[in-house]
XYZ file of C-alpha atoms in Angstrom:
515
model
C 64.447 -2.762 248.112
C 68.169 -4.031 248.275
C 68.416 -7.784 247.701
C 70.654 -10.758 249.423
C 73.365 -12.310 247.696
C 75.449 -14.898 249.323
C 74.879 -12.565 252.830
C 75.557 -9.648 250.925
C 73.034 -6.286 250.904
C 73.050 -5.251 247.735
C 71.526 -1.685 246.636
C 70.792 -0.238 243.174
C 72.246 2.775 241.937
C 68.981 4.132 241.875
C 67.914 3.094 245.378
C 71.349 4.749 246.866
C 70.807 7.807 244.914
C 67.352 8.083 246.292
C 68.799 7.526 249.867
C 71.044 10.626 249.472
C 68.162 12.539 247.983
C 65.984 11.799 251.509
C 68.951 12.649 253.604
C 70.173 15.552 251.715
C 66.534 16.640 251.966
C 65.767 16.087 255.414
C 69.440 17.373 256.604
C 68.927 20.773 254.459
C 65.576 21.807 254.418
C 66.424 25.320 255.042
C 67.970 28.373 253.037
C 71.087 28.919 253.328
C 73.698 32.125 252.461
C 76.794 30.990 250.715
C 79.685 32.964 249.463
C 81.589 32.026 246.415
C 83.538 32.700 243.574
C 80.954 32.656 239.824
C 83.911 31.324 237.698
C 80.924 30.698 234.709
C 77.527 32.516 234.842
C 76.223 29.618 231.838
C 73.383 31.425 230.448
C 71.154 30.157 227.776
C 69.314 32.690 225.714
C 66.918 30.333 224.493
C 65.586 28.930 227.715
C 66.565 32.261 229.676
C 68.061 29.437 232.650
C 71.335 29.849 234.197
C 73.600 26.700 235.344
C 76.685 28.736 237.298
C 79.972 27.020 238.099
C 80.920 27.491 241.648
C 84.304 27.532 243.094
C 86.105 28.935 246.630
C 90.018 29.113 246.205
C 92.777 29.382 248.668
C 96.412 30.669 247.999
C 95.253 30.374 243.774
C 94.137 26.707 243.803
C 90.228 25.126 243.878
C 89.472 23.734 247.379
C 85.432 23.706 246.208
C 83.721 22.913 243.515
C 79.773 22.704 242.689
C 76.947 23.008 240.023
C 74.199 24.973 240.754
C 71.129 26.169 238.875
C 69.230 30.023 238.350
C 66.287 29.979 236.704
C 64.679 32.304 234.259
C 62.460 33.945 236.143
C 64.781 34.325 239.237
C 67.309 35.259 237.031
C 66.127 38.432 235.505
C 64.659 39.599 238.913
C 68.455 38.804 240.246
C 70.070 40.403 237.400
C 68.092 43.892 237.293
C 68.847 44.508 240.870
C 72.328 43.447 240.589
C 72.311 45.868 237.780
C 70.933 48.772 239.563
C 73.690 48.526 242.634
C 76.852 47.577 240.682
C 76.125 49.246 236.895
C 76.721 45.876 235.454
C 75.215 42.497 234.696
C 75.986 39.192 236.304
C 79.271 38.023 234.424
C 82.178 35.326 234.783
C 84.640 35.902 237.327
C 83.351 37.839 240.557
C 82.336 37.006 243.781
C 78.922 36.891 245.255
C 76.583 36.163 248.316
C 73.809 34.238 247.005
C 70.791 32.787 248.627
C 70.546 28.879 248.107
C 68.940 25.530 248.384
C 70.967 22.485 248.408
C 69.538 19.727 246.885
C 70.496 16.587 244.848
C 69.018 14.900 241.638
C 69.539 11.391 241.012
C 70.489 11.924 237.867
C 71.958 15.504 238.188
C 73.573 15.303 241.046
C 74.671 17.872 244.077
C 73.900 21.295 243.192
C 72.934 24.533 244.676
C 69.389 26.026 243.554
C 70.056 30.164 243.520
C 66.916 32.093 244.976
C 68.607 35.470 245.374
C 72.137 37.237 245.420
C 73.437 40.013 247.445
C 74.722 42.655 244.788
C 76.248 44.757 247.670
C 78.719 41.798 248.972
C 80.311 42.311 245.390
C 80.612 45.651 245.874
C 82.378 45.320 249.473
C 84.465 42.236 247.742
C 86.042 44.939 245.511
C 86.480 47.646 248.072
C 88.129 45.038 250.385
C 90.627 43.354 247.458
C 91.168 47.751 246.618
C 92.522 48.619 249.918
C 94.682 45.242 250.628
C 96.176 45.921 247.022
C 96.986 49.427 248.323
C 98.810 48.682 251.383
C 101.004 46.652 249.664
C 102.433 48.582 246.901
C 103.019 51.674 249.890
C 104.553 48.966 252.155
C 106.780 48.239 249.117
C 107.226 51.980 248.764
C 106.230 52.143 244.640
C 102.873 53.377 244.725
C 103.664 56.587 243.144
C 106.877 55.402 241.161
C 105.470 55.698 237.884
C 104.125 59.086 238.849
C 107.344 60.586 239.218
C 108.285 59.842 235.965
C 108.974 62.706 233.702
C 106.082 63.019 231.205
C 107.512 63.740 227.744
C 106.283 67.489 226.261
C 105.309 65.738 223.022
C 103.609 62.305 224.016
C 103.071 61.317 219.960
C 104.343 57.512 220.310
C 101.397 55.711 221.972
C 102.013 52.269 223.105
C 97.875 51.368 223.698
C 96.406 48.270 225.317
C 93.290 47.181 225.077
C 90.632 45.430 222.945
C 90.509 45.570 218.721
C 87.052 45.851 219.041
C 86.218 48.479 222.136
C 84.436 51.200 221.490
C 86.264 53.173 223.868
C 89.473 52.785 221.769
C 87.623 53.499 218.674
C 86.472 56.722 220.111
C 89.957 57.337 221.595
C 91.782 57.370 217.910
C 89.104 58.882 215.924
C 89.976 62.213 219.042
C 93.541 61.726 218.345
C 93.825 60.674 214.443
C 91.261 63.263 213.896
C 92.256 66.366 215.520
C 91.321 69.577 214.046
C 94.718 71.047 214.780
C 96.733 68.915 212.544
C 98.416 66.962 215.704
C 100.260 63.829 214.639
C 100.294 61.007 216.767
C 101.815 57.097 216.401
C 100.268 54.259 217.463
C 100.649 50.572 218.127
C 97.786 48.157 219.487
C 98.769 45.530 221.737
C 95.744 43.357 222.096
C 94.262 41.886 225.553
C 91.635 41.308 227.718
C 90.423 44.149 229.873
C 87.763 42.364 231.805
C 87.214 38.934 233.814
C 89.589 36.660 235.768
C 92.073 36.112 232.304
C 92.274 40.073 231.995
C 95.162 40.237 234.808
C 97.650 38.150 233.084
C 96.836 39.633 229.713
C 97.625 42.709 230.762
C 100.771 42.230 232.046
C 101.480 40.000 229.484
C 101.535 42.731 226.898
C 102.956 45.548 229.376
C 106.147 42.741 228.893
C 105.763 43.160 225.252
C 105.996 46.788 225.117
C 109.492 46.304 227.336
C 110.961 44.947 224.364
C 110.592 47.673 222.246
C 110.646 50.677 224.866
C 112.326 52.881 222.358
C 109.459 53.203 220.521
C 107.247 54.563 222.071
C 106.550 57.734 224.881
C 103.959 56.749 227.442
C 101.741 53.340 227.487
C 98.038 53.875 227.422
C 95.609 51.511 228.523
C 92.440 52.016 227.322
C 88.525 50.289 228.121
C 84.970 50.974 227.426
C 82.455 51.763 229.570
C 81.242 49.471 232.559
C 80.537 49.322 236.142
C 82.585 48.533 239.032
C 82.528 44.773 238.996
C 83.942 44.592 235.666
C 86.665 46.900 236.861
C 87.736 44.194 239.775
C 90.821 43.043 237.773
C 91.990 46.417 237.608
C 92.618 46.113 241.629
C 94.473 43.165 241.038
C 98.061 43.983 243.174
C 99.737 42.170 240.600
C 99.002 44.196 237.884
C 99.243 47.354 239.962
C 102.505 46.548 240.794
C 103.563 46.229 236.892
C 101.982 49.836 236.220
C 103.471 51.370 239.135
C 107.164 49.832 238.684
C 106.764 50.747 234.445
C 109.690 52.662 232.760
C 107.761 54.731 230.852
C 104.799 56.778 231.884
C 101.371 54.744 231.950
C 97.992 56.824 231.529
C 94.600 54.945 232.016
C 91.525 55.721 229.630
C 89.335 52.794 231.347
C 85.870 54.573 231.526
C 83.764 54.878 234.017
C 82.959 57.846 236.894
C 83.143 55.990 240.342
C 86.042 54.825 242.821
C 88.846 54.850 241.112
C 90.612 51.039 240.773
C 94.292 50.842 242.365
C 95.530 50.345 238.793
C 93.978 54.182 238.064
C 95.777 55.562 241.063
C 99.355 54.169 240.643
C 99.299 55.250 236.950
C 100.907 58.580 236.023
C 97.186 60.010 234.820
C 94.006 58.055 235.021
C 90.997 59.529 233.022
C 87.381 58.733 233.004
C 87.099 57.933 229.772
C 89.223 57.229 226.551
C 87.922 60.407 225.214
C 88.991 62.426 228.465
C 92.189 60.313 227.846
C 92.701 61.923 224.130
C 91.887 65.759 225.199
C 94.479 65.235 228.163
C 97.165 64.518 224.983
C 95.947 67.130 222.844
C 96.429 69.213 225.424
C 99.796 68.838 226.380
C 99.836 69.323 222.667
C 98.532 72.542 223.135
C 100.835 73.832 225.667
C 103.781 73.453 223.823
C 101.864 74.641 220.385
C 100.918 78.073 221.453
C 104.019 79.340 223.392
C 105.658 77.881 220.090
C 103.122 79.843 217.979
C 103.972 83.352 220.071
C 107.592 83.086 219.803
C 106.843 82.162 215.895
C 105.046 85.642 215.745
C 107.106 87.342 217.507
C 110.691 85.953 215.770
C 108.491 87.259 212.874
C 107.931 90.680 214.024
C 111.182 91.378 215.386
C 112.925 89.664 212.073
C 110.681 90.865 209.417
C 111.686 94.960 211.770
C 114.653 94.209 211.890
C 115.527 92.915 207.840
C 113.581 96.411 207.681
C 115.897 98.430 209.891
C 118.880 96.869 207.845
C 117.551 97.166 204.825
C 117.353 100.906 205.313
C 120.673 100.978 207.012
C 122.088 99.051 203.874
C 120.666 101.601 201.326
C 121.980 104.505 203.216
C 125.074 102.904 203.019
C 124.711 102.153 199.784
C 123.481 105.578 198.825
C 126.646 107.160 201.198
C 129.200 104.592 198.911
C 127.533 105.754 195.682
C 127.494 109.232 196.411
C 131.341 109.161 197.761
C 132.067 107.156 194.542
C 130.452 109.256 192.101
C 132.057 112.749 193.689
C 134.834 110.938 193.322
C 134.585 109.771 190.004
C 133.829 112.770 188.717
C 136.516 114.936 190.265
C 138.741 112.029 188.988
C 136.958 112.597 185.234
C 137.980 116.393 186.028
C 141.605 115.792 186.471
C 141.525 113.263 183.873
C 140.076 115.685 181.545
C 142.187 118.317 182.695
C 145.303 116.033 182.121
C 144.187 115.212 178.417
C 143.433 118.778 177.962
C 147.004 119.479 179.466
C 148.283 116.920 177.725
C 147.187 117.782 174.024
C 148.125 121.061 174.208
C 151.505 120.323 175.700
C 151.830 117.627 172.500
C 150.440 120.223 170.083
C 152.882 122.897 171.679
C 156.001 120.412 171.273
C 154.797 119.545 167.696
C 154.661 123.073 166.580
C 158.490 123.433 168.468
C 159.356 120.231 166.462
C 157.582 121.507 163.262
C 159.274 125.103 163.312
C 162.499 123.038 164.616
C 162.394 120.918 161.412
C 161.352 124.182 159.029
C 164.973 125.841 160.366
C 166.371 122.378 159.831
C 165.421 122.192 156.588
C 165.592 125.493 155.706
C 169.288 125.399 156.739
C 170.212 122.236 154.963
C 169.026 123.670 151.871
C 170.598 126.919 152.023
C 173.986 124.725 153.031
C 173.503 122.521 149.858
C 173.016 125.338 147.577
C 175.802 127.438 149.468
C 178.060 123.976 148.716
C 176.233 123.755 145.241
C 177.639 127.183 144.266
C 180.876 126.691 145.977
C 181.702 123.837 143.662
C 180.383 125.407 140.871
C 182.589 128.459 141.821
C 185.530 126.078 141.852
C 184.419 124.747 138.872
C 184.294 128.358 136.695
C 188.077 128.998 138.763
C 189.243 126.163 137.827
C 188.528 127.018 133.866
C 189.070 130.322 134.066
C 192.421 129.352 135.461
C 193.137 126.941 132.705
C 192.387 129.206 130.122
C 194.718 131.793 131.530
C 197.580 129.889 131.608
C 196.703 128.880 128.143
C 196.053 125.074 128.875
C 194.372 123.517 125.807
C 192.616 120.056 126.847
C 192.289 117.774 124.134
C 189.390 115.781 124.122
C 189.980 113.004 126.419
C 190.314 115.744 129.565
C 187.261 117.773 128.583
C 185.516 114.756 129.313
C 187.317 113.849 132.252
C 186.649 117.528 133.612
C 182.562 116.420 132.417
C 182.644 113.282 134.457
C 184.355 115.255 137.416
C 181.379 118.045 137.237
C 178.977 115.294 137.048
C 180.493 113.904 140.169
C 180.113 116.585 142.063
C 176.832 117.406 141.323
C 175.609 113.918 141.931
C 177.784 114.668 145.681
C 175.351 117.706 145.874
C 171.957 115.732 145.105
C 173.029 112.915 147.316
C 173.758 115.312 150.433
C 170.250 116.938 149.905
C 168.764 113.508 149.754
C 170.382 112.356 152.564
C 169.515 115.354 154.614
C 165.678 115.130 153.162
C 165.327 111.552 154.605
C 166.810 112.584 158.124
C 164.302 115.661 157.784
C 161.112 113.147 156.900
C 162.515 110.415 159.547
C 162.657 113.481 161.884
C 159.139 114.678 161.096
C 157.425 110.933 161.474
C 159.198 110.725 165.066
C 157.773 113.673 166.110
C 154.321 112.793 164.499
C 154.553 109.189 166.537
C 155.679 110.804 169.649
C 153.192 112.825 169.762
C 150.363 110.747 169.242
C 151.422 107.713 171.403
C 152.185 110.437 174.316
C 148.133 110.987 173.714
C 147.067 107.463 173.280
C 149.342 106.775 176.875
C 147.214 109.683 178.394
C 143.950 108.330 177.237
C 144.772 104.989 178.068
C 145.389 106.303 181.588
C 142.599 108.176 182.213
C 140.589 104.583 180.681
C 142.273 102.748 183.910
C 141.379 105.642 186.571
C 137.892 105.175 185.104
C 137.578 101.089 185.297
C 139.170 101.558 189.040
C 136.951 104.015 189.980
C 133.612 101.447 188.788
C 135.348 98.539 190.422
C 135.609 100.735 193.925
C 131.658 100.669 194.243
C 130.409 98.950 197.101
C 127.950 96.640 195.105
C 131.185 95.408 192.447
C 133.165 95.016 196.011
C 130.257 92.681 197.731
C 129.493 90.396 194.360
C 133.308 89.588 194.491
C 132.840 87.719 197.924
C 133.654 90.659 200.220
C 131.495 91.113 202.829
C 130.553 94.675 205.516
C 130.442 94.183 209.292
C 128.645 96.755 211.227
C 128.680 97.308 214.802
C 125.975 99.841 215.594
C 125.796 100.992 211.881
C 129.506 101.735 211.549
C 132.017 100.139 209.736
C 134.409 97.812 211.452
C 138.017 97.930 210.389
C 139.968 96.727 213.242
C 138.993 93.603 215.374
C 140.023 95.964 218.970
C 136.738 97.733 218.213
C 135.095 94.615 219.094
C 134.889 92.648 222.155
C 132.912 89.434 223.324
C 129.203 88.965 222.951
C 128.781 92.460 221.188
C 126.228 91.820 218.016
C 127.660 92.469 214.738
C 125.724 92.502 211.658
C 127.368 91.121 208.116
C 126.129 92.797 204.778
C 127.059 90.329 201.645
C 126.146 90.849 198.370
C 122.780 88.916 198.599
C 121.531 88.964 202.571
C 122.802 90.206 205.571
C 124.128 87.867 208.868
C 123.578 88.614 212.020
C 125.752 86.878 214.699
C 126.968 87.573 218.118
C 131.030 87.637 219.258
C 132.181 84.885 221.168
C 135.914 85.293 220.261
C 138.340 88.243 219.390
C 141.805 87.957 218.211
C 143.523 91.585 217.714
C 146.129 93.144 216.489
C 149.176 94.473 218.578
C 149.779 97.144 215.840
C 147.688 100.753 216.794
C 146.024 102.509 213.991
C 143.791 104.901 213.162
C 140.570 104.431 211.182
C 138.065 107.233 210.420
């Protein structure tokens, strides 16, 4: 009962709190459906009660706030069914249509007692925030902007969202890391929340990230495990539609699960229903640039490993053509050669027997001349003393020896005229002895020189000195008029053959003829 004070009513806390409790319960005695936003579900595992926090917003801020209680019992009934329409549990963050009491504890306070929620109005909460979402981004004409992007052929930078610890992104990089075909991809992890009212920021937060370093990397993928559509609500956020849409780079979605897809899905360059699905849709484009790759592989091999066969051949009948020419022509070259030397020595024997028989007169005629000279002076000699005697000169001593020393005088004359002519004769005789062998050693030498010319002309000894052959059709070229742009020429070096196509011909004013 209040009390009076100096004509004052005074009431207890307890006594006003039981006032409200009597109005409160005699205002709302009812059930009553109320719509509201579940910012915190509060469930205790070891009671099994719930204590949601309530809240209604308007243009982002809290214009209602209250407690309310779910308990165990109700809760699991609530939470099955909620299950069985939306896939999903009751969680943080969505909207719902619940069935409540209102009452109020004097020590507790206001707060809502749940009896039952409407999993359909979550459902129709989505759908509604899906389609307002979608009218927006086509009023501001970029819902398919990031699907005109051009995909890369090789998508092997990955830029991936999503959580450390989600399955789905565990089975999305064992697909990709793990590929039997020896595919290598690169990939970065930026971390953030996929689900629940903070998942919208995070998101975008790290799409900003990945701006920074947009060089990196070839396509973004965000990637989630599976859930149910209520969990998926963020992904119809406009906001972070609007960052996937207006993206630089393509953005491909891996967020796993079969229903409607969320706005976020449908403005991304390729949405798949799972990570997994995600993965094969890389390996794939993988594959469509592998096996075209793989053909023309084969056939660059076939039509090389012909065509090094067809040249090959070509080469040793060219080969076999130069050796044959070379040898016929060595050999006809031996055959004059041999002829000359054969020519040659008996020319030098014939003009040593002319020199020999030429010398024989020679010295046959000096000889007779020095004894013909020899006999003269004796002659003189035997006149001269007949003479004397018959004019009945007597020499005394002293001009018998001077007529001695004059007879030895001569005959010394004699002897040194034969030697003299005997050295000329022998000088004679060695000149014609050298003459005739250097002219042999000159034509031996020469016939040495035709041979080392004749090796040096074969086509191999021509190729390992950095020479090369160019062939057009299989013949020879030997004048740069015979060739004109974008004919094929082939180039045969000493080790490998080229095989390049024209694309410029300079020629020569000067006409000649080549066979």
């Amino acid at each position: 009962m209040p009390q009076t004070i100096t004509d004052k009513t005074i009431f207890s806390l307890a006594e006003v709190a039981r006032s409200i409790q009597k109005t409160i319960a005699d205002r709302y005695k009812s059930l009553y459906w109320i719509k509201a936003e579940m910012n915190k579900l509060n469930h205790y595992s070891h009671s099994g009660h719930c204590y949601p926090e309530l809240l209604e917003k308007k243009d982002g801020k809290v214009i209602a706030e209250i407690r309310s209680t779910l308990w165990k019992g109700d809760y699991e009934r609530i939470n099955q069914r909620f299950m069985e329409v939306t896939k999903e549990p009751l969680k943080n963050g969505i909207n719902i249509l619940m069935q409540a009491s209102i009452n109020y504890d004097p020590v507790h306070g206001l707060s809502l007692h749940i009896l039952d929620i409407d999993a359909s109005y979550s459902l129709g909460e989505l759908e509604r925030e899906k389609q307002a979402s979608i009218v927006i981004l086509k009023e501001q004409g970029i819902f398919d902007a990031n699907k005109q992007l051009i995909f890369p052929v090789l998508p092997k930078r990955l830029a991936i969202i999503s959580v450390e610890t989600s399955k789905g992104l565990a089975d999305f990089l064992k697909i990709i890391d793990n590929n039997p075909y020896g595919y290598h991809f690169e990939h970065r992890l930026f971390p953030a929340l996929l689900q629940g009212e903070k998942s919208v920021p995070s998101i975008i937060d790290q799409l900003k990230q990945v701006r920074l370093s947009l060089h990196d990397f070839d396509v973004v993928a965000i990637i989630r495990g599976g859930g149910g559509d209520v969990g998926l609500s963020s992904y119809n956020n406009v906001l972070l539609a609007t960052a996937i849409a207006t993206f630089p780079i393509p953005v491909i979605t891996g967020i796993g699960h079969a229903t409607n897809e969320t706005v976020s899905e449908m403005v991304a360059y390729k949405n798949a229903i799972t990570p997994s699905a995600l993965a094969d849709y890389l390996l794939q484009h993988f594959h469509d640039f592998a096996r075209p790759v793989a053909y023309a592989e084969q056939v660059l091999r076939s039509k090389t490993t012909q065509l090094f066969e067809k040249q090959h051949q070509l080469l040793n009948n060219t080969i076999k053509y130069f050796r044959m020419v070379s040898i016929n022509e060595l050999q006809e070259n031996r055959h004059q050669l041999a002829s000359l030397r054969s020519r040659t020595l008996q020319q030098s024997k014939q003009v040593l027997i002319q020199e020999k028989n030429s010398f024989k007169q020679l010295k046959d005629l000096l000889s007779a001349q020095s004894k013909h000279i020899l006999m003269e002076e004796k002659q003189n000699i035997t006149f001269l003393g007949q003479r004397l005697k018959r004019e009945n000169i007597h020499l005394n001593k002293h001009s018998r020896q001077i007529l001695v020393q004059v007879k030895v005088q001569l005959i010394r004359q004699v002897h040194h005229i034969a030697s003299k002519e005997r050295a000329q004769l022998n000088e004679l005789q060695n000149s014609l002895a050298l003459h005739g062998n250097k002219s042999i050693q000159e034509a031996t030498k020469k016939i040495e020189s035709q041979e080392r010319h004749l090796s040096i002309l074969d086509p191999q000894h021509v190729l390992k000195r950095g020479y090369s052959i160019t062939l057009l059709e299989g013949k020879a070229i030997k004048n740069a008029n015979m060739l004109k742009e974008g004919d094929k020429v082939k180039t045969i070096l000493a080790l490998g053959e080229i095989e390049s196509e024209i694309t410029f011909v300079k020629g020569n004013n000067k006409t000649e003829k080549y066979e």
